[in-house]
Coordinates of C-alpha atoms in Angstrom, one line a residue:
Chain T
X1 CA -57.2 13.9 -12.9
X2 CA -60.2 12.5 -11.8
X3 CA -61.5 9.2 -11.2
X4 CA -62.9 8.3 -14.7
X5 CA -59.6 9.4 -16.5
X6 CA -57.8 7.7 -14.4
X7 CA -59.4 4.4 -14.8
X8 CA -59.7 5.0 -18.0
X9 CA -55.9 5.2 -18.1
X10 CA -55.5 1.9 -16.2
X11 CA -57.8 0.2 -17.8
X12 CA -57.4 1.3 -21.9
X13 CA -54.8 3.8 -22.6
X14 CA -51.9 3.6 -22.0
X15 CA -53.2 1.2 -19.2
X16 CA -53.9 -2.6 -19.9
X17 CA -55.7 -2.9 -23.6
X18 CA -52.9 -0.9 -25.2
X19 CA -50.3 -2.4 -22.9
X20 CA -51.1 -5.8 -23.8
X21 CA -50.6 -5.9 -27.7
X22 CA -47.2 -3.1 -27.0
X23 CA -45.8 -5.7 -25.0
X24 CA -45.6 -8.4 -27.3
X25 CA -45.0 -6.3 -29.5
X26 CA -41.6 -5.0 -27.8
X27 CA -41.1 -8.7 -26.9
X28 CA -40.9 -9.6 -30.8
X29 CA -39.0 -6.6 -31.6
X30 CA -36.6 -7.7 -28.9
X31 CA -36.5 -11.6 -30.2
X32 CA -36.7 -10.2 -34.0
X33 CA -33.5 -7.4 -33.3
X34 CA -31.5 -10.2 -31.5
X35 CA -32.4 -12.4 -34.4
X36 CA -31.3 -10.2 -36.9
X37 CA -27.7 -9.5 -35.3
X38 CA -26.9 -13.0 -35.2
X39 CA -27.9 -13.5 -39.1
X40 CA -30.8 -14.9 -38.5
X41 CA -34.3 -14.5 -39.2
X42 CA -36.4 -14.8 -36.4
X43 CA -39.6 -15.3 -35.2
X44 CA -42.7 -13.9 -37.5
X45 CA -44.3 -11.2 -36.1
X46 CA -47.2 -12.7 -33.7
X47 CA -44.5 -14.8 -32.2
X48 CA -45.1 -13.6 -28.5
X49 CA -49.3 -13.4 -28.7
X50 CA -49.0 -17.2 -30.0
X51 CA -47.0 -18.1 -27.2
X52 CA -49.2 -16.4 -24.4
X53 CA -52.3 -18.5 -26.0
X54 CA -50.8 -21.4 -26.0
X55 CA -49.1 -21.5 -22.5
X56 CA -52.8 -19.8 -21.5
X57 CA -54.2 -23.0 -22.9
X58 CA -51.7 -25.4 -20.9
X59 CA -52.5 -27.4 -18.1
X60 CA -50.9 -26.1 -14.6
X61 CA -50.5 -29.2 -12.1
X62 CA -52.5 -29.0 -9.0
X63 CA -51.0 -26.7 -6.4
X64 CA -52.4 -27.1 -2.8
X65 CA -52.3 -24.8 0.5
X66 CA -51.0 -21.3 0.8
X67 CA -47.9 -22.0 -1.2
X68 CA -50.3 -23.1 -3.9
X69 CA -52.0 -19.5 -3.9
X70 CA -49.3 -17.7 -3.4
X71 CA -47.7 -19.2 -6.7
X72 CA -51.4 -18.3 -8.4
X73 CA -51.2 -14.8 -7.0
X74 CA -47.8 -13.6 -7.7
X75 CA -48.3 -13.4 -11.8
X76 CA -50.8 -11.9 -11.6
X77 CA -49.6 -9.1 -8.9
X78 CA -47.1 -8.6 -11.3
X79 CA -48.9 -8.3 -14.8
X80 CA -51.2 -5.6 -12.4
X81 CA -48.3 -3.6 -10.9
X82 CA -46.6 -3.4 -14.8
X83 CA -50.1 -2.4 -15.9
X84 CA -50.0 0.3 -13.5
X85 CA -46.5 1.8 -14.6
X86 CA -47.5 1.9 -17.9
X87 CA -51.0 3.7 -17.2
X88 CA -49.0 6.6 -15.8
X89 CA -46.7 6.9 -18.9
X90 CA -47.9 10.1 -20.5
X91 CA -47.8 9.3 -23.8
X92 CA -50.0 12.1 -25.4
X93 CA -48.9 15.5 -23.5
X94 CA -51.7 17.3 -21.3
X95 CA -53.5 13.9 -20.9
X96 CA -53.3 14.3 -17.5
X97 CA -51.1 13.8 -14.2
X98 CA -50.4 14.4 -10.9
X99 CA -47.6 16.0 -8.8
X100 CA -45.6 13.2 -8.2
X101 CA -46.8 10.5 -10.5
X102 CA -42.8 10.0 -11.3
X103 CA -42.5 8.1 -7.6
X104 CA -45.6 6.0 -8.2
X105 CA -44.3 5.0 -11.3
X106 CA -41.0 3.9 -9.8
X107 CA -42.2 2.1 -7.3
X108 CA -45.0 0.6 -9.5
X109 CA -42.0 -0.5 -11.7
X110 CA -40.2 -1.7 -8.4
X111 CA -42.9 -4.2 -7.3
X112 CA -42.4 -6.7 -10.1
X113 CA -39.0 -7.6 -9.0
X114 CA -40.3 -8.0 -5.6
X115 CA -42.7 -10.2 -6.9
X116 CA -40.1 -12.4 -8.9
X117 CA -38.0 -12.5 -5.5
X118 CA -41.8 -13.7 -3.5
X119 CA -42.3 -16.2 -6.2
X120 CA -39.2 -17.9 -6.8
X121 CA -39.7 -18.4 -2.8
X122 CA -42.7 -19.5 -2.7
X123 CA -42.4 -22.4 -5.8
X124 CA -39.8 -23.9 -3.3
X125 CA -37.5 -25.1 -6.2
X126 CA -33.6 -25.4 -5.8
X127 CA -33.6 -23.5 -9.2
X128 CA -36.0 -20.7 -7.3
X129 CA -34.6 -20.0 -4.7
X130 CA -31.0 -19.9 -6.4
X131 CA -32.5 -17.2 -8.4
X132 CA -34.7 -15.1 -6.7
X133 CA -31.5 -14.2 -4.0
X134 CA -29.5 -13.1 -6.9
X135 CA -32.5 -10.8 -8.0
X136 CA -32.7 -9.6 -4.3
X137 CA -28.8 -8.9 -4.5
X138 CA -28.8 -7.2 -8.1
X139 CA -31.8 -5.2 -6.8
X140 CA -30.2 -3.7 -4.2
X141 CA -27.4 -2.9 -6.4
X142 CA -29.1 -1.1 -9.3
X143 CA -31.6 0.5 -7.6
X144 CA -29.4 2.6 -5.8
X145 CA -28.1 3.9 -9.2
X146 CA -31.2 4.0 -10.5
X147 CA -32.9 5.9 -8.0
X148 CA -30.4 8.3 -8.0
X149 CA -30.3 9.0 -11.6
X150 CA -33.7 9.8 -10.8
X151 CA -33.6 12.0 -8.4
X152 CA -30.8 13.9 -10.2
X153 CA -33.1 14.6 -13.4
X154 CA -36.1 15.6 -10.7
X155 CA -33.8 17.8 -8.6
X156 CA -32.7 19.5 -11.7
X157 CA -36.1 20.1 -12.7
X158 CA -37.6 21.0 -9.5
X159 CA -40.1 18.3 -10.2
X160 CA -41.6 15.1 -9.2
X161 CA -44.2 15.0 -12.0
X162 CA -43.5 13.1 -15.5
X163 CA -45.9 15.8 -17.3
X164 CA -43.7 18.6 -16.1
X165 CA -40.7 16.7 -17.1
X166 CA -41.5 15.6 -20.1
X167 CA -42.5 19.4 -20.9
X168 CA -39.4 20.8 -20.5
X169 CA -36.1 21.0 -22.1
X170 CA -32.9 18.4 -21.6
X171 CA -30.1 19.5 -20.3
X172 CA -26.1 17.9 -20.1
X173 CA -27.2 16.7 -16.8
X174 CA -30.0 15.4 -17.8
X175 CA -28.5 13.4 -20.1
X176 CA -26.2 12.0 -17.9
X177 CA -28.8 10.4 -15.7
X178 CA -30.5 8.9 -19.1
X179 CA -27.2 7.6 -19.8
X180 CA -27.0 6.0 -16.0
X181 CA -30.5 4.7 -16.3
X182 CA -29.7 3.0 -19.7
X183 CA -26.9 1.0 -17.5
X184 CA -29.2 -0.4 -14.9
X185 CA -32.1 -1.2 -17.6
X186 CA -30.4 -4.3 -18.1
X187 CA -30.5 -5.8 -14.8
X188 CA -34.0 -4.5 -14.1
X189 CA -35.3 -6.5 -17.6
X190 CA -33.0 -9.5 -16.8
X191 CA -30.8 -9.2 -20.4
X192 CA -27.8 -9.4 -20.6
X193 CA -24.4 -8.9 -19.2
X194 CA -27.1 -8.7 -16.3
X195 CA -29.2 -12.1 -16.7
X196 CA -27.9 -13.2 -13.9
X197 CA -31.6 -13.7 -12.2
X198 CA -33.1 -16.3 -14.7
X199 CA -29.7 -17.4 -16.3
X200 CA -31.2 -19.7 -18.8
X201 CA -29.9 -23.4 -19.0
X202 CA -27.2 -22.2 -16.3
X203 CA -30.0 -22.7 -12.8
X204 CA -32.7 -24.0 -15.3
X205 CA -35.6 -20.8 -15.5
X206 CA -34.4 -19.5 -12.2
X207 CA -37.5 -18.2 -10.4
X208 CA -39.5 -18.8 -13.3
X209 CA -38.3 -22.7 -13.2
X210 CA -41.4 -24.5 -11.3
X211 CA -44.2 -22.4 -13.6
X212 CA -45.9 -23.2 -16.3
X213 CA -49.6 -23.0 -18.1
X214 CA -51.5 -19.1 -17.5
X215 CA -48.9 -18.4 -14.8
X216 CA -45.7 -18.5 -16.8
X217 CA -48.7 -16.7 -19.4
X218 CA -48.7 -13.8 -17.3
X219 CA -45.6 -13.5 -16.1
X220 CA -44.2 -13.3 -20.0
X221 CA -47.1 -10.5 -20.1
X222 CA -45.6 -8.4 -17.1
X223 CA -41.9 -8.8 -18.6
X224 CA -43.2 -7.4 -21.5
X225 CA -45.3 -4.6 -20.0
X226 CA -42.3 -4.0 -18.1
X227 CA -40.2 -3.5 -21.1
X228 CA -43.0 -1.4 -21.9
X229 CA -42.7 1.1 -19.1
X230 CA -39.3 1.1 -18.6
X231 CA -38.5 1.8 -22.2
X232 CA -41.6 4.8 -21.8
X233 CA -40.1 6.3 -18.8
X234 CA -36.6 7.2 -20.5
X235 CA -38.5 8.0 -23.7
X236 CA -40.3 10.6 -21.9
X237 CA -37.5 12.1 -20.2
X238 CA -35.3 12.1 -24.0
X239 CA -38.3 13.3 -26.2
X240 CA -38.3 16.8 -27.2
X241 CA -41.8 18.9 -26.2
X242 CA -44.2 19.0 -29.3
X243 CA -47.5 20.4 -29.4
X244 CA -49.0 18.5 -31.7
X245 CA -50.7 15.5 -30.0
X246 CA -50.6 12.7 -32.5
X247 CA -46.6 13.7 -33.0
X248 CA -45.8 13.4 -30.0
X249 CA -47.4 10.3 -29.6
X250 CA -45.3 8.8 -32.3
X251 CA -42.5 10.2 -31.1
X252 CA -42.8 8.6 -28.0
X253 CA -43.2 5.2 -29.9
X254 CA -40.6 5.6 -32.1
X255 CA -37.6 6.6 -29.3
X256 CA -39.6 3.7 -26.9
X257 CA -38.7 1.0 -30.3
X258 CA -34.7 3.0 -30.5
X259 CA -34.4 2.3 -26.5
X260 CA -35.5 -2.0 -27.1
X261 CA -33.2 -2.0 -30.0
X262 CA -30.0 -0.3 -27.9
X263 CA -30.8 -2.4 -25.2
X264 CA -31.1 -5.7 -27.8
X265 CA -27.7 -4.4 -29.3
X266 CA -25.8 -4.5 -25.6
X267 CA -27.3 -7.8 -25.2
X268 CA -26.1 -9.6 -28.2
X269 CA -22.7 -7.9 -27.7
X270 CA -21.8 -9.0 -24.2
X271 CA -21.9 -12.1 -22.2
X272 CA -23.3 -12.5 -18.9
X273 CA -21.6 -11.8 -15.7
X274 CA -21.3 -13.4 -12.4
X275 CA -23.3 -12.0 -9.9
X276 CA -20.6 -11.0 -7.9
X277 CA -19.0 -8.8 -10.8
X278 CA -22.2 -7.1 -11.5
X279 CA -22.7 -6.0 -7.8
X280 CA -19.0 -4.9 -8.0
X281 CA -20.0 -3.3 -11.3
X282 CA -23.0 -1.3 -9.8
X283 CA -21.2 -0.7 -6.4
X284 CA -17.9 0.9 -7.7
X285 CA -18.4 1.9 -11.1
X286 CA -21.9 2.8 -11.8
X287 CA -22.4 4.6 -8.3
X288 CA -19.6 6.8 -8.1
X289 CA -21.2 9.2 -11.6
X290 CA -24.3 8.4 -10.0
X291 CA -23.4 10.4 -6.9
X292 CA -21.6 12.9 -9.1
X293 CA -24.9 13.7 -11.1
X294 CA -26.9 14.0 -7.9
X295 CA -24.3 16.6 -6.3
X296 CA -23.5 18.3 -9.4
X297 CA -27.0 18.7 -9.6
X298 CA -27.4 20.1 -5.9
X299 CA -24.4 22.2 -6.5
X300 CA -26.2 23.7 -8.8
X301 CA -29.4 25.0 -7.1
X302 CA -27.2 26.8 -4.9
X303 CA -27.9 30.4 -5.7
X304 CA -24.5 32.6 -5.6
Chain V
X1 CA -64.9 -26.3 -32.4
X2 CA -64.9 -22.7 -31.0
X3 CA -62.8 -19.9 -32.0
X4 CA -60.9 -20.0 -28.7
X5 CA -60.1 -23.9 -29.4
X6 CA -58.9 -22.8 -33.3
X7 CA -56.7 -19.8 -31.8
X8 CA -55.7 -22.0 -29.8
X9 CA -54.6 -25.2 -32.2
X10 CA -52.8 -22.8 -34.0
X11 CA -50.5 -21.3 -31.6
X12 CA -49.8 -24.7 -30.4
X13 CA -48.6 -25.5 -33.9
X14 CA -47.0 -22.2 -34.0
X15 CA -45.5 -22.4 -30.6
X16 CA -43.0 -25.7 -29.7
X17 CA -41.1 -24.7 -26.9
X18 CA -38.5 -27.9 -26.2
X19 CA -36.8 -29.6 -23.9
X20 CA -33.9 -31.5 -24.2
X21 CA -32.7 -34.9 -22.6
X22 CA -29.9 -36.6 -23.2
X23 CA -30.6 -40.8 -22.1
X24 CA -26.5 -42.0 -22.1
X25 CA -26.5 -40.7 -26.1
X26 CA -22.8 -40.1 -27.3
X27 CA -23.3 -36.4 -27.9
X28 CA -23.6 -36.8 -31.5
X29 CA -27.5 -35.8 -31.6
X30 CA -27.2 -33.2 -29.0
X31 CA -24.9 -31.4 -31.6
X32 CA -27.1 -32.6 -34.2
X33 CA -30.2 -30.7 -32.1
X34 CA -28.0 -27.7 -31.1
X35 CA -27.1 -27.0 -34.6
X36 CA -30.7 -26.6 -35.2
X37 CA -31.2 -23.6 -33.6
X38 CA -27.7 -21.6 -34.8
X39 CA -28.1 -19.2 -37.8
X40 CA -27.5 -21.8 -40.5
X41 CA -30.8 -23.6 -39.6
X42 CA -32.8 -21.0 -37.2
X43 CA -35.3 -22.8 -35.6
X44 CA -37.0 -19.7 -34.2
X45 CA -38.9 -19.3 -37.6
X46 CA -41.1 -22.1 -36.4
X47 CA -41.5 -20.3 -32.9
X48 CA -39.1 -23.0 -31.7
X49 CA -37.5 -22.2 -28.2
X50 CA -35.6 -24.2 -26.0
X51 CA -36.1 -24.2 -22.5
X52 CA -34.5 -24.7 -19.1
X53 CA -37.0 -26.0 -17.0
X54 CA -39.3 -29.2 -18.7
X55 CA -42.5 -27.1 -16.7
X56 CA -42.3 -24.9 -20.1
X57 CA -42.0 -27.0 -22.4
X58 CA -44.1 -28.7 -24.9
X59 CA -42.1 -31.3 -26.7
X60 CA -39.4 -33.3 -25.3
X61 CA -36.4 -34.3 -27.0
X62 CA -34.2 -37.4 -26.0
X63 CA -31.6 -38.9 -27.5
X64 CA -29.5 -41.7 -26.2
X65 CA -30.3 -45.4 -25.9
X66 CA -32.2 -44.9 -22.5
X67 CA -29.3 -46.4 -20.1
X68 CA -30.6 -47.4 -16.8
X69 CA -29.4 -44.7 -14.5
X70 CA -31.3 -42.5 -17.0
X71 CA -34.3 -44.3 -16.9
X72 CA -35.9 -43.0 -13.7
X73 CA -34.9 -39.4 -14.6
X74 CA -36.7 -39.4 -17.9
X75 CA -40.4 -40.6 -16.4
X76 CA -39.6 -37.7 -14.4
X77 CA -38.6 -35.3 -16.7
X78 CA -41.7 -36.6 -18.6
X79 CA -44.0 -36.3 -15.3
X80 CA -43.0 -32.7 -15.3
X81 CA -43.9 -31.4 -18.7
X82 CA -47.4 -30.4 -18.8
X83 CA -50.2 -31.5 -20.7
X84 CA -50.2 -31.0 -23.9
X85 CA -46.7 -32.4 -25.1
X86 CA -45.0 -34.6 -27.2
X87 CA -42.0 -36.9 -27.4
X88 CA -39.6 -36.8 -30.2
X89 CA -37.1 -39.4 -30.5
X90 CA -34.0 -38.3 -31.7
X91 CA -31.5 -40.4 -33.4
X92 CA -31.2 -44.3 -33.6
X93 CA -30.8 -45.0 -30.3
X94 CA -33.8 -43.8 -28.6
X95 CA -35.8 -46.1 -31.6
X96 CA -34.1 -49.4 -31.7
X97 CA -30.7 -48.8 -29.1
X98 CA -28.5 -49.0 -32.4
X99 CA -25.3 -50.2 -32.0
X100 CA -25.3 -50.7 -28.1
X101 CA -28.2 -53.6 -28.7
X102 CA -27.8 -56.4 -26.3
X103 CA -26.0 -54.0 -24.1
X104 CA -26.2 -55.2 -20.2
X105 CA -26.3 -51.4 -19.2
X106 CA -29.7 -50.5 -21.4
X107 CA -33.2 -50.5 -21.2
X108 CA -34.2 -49.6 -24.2
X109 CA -35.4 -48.5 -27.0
X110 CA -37.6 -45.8 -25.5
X111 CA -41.0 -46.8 -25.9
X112 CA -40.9 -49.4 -23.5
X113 CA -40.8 -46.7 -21.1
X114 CA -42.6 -43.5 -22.2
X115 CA -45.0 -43.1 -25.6
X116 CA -43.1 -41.9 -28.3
X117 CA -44.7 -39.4 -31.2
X118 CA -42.1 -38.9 -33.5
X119 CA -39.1 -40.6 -34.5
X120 CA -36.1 -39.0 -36.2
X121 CA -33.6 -42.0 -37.2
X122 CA -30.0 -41.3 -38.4
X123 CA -26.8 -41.4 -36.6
X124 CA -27.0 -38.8 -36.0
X125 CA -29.8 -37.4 -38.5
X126 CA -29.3 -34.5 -40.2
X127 CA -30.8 -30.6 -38.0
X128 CA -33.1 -30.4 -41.0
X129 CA -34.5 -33.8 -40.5
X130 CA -35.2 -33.0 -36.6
X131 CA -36.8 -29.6 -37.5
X132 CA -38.9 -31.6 -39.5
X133 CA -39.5 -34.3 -37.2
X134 CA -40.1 -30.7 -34.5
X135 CA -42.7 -29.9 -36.8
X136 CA -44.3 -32.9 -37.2
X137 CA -44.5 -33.2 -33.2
X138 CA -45.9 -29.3 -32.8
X139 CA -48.7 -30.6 -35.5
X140 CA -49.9 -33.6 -32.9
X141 CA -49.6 -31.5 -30.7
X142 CA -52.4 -29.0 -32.2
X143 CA -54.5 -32.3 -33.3
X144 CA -54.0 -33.1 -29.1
X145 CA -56.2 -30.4 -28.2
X146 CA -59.4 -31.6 -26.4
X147 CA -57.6 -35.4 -25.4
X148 CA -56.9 -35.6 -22.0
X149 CA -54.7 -39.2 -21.9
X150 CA -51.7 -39.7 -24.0
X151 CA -52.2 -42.2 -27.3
X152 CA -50.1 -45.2 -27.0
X153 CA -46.8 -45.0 -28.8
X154 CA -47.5 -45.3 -33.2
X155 CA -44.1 -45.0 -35.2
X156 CA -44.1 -41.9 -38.0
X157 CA -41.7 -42.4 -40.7
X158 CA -40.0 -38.9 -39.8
X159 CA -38.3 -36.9 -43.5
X160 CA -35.9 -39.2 -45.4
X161 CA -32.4 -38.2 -44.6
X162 CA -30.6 -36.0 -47.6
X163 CA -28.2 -38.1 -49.0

């Protein structure tokens, strides 16, 4: 990949003029889905691109000093990092890719929960604050699943590249770590039982509380881009190798739309939990089949 | 008017994220508000959300006969909401303190302390007649586009109760 395509990646597709619309259009599916569980029916279908014009159109109150910037900065970090992830998905097969674009991407899809943990910090809100620790605390928890799901589906693979994996064929293990990654995607997209982070009405916005105007703007854009990538990254690991470009395109679309609506479905079903049961959640349950995949997985490259 | 400033008008009608404050009110109107956004009445057809933190919100609910304790509080609350936004009175008390007139405890009705868009009488009124009265407030807000100070407080007759 050289420097053109992967601009042109960033920058248009998948990168940030495809991203854009896909994430508010995952956002309304989300909204819509929920909506339509609890007999309702929901917002129309531009719902989340009138919202970003209008908060874009908001007035922000003056911030001063480094605190100030930082606050400015942050959303914008985070739309960029989100942006990033999704730029790396490969959506059309041979479009591309590097040895190793998998760790980029995880760590690209890492740095907007750092940046919710820096920004909740740095509005110096109560509400903040109270927020932003229990997204450091649930980060630490689900990573370490998460990561390790990871890095059992790689080691099977004897790959770090998402071309390569996307290219081959699934196996029961495979599966497994899909299944393990499915668990954590709700506490890395704050929904529920996991919405411990911006627990709405329960510590106000949580670290989301002091923002408003373009910055809450952006910060809706990189939730959604998030949704976008993480929803991406366990379609490409599920979708079956075709040849035919503009099929597999589709596909990817269509299992990236079945993963928001499981997702939606385990959020309407459950309630949130404390943050000290989903720690011990992701600590004692979740981990131990984590660590089972990863050995099983090592086990298995032993040749006899 | 540009395109930006149409696009813009719009999704501000199309796009009332609330907030709700409660000034002393019995409860009655918060129920009354609450049952607004359940599946019977779904308030998310209008793009309606309601929100935690006043910094998201557009238009600000209150309900209650504006005690004193609350007083300070809501010019707070009202401080914090960014321009645009829009008051909406719910219920009797926020217009005229109802019942508890004359009360040593209240400073009310509302507008003597913050400008008030859109009045929603009843005790408590009807969630259709606040949805309407929600709609009516996301429509200022769209005509409050290029104004920079708040309009002093002008009474609109909000939907006549069902009988």
């Amino acid at each position: 990949m050289n420097a053109t395509t992967a601009l042109l990646r960033m920058l248009v597709f998948p990168g940030i003029l495809f991203a854009a619309p896909a994430a508010w259009f995952f956002l309304w599916i989300e909204r819509k889905a929920m909506a339509a569980l609890q007999q309702r029916i929901g917002p129309p279908f531009m719902q989340p691109f009138f919202d970003f014009v209008k908060l874009m159109g908001k007035q922000v109150p003056p911030r001063e000093g480094l605190g100030g910037f930082l606050m400015k900065l942050w959303p914008v970090l985070a739309v960029a990092a989100s942006a990033g992830a999704v730029g790396l998905l490969p959506v059309i097969p041979r479009s591309g890719g590097f040895p190793g674009d998998l760790v980029l991407l995880l760590s690209l899809l890492e740095l907007p929960s750092m940046f919710i943990i820096a920004a909740g910090f740095s509005s110096r809100s109560l509400w903040g604050e109270l927020g932003s620790s229990r997204e450091a605390i649930l980060s630490v928890s689900y990573n370490v699943v998460f990561l390790m799901a990871i890095i059992g589906i790689a080691a099977s693979q004897h790959t770090f590249s998402l071309q390569a994996l996307a290219q081959s064929q699934g196996s029961p293990l495979r599966w497994l770590g899909v299944l393990a990654i499915l668990i954590c995607l709700p506490a890395k997209l704050h929904m529920n039982p996991f919405s411990v982070t911006n627990a709405e009405q329960e510590i106000y916005a949580g670290p989301m509380t002091e923002y408003t105007g373009h910055e809450l703007a952006l910060w809706e854009l990189a939730h959604g881009m998030e949704w976008v990538a993480a929803t991406g990254l366990v379609a490409t690991l599920i979708a079956p190798p075709l040849a035919n470009p503009w099929m597999a395109g589709a596909l990817f679309v269509v299992l990236s739309v079945a993963v928001v609506l499981v997702l939606t479905i385990v959020a309407a079903a459950t309630a949130r939990l404390t943050i000290d049961d989903s720690v011990r959640f992701f600590w004692r349950c979740a981990l131990a089949f984590a660590v089972l995949g990863v050995s099983s997985v090592l086990l298995m490259r032993i040749k006899l | 008017m540009n395109l930006w400033k149409k696009l813009l008008c719009y999704s501000r009608r199309k796009s009332p994220w609330l907030f709700h404050m409660n000034s002393g009110s019995c409860n009655g109107c918060d129920i009354e508000l609450i049952a607004g956004l359940t599946p019977r009445y779904d308030a998310e057809q209008l793009g309606v959300k309601h929100e935690a933190s006043p910094r998201h919100a557009d238009i600000i609910c209150i309900s209650g006969p504006v005690t004193h304790t609350a007083v300070n509080a809501m010019k707070t609350v009202y401080g914090q909401v960014c321009h645009p936004k829009a008051v909406v009175a719910i219920g009797s008390c926020p217009a005229s303190t109802n019942v508890f007139i004359d009360s040593r405890v209240l400073d009310g009705p509302l507008d003597r302390h913050i400008p008030v868009d859109v009045y929603v009488p009843g005790c408590p009124p009807r969630p259709d007649a606040i949805l309407a009265g929600i709609a009516k407030a996301a429509e200022i807000l769209a005509a409050r586009a290029g104004q920079e100070a708040q309009p002093a407080a002008a009474p609109v007759a909000a939907e006549e109760e069902k009988a």
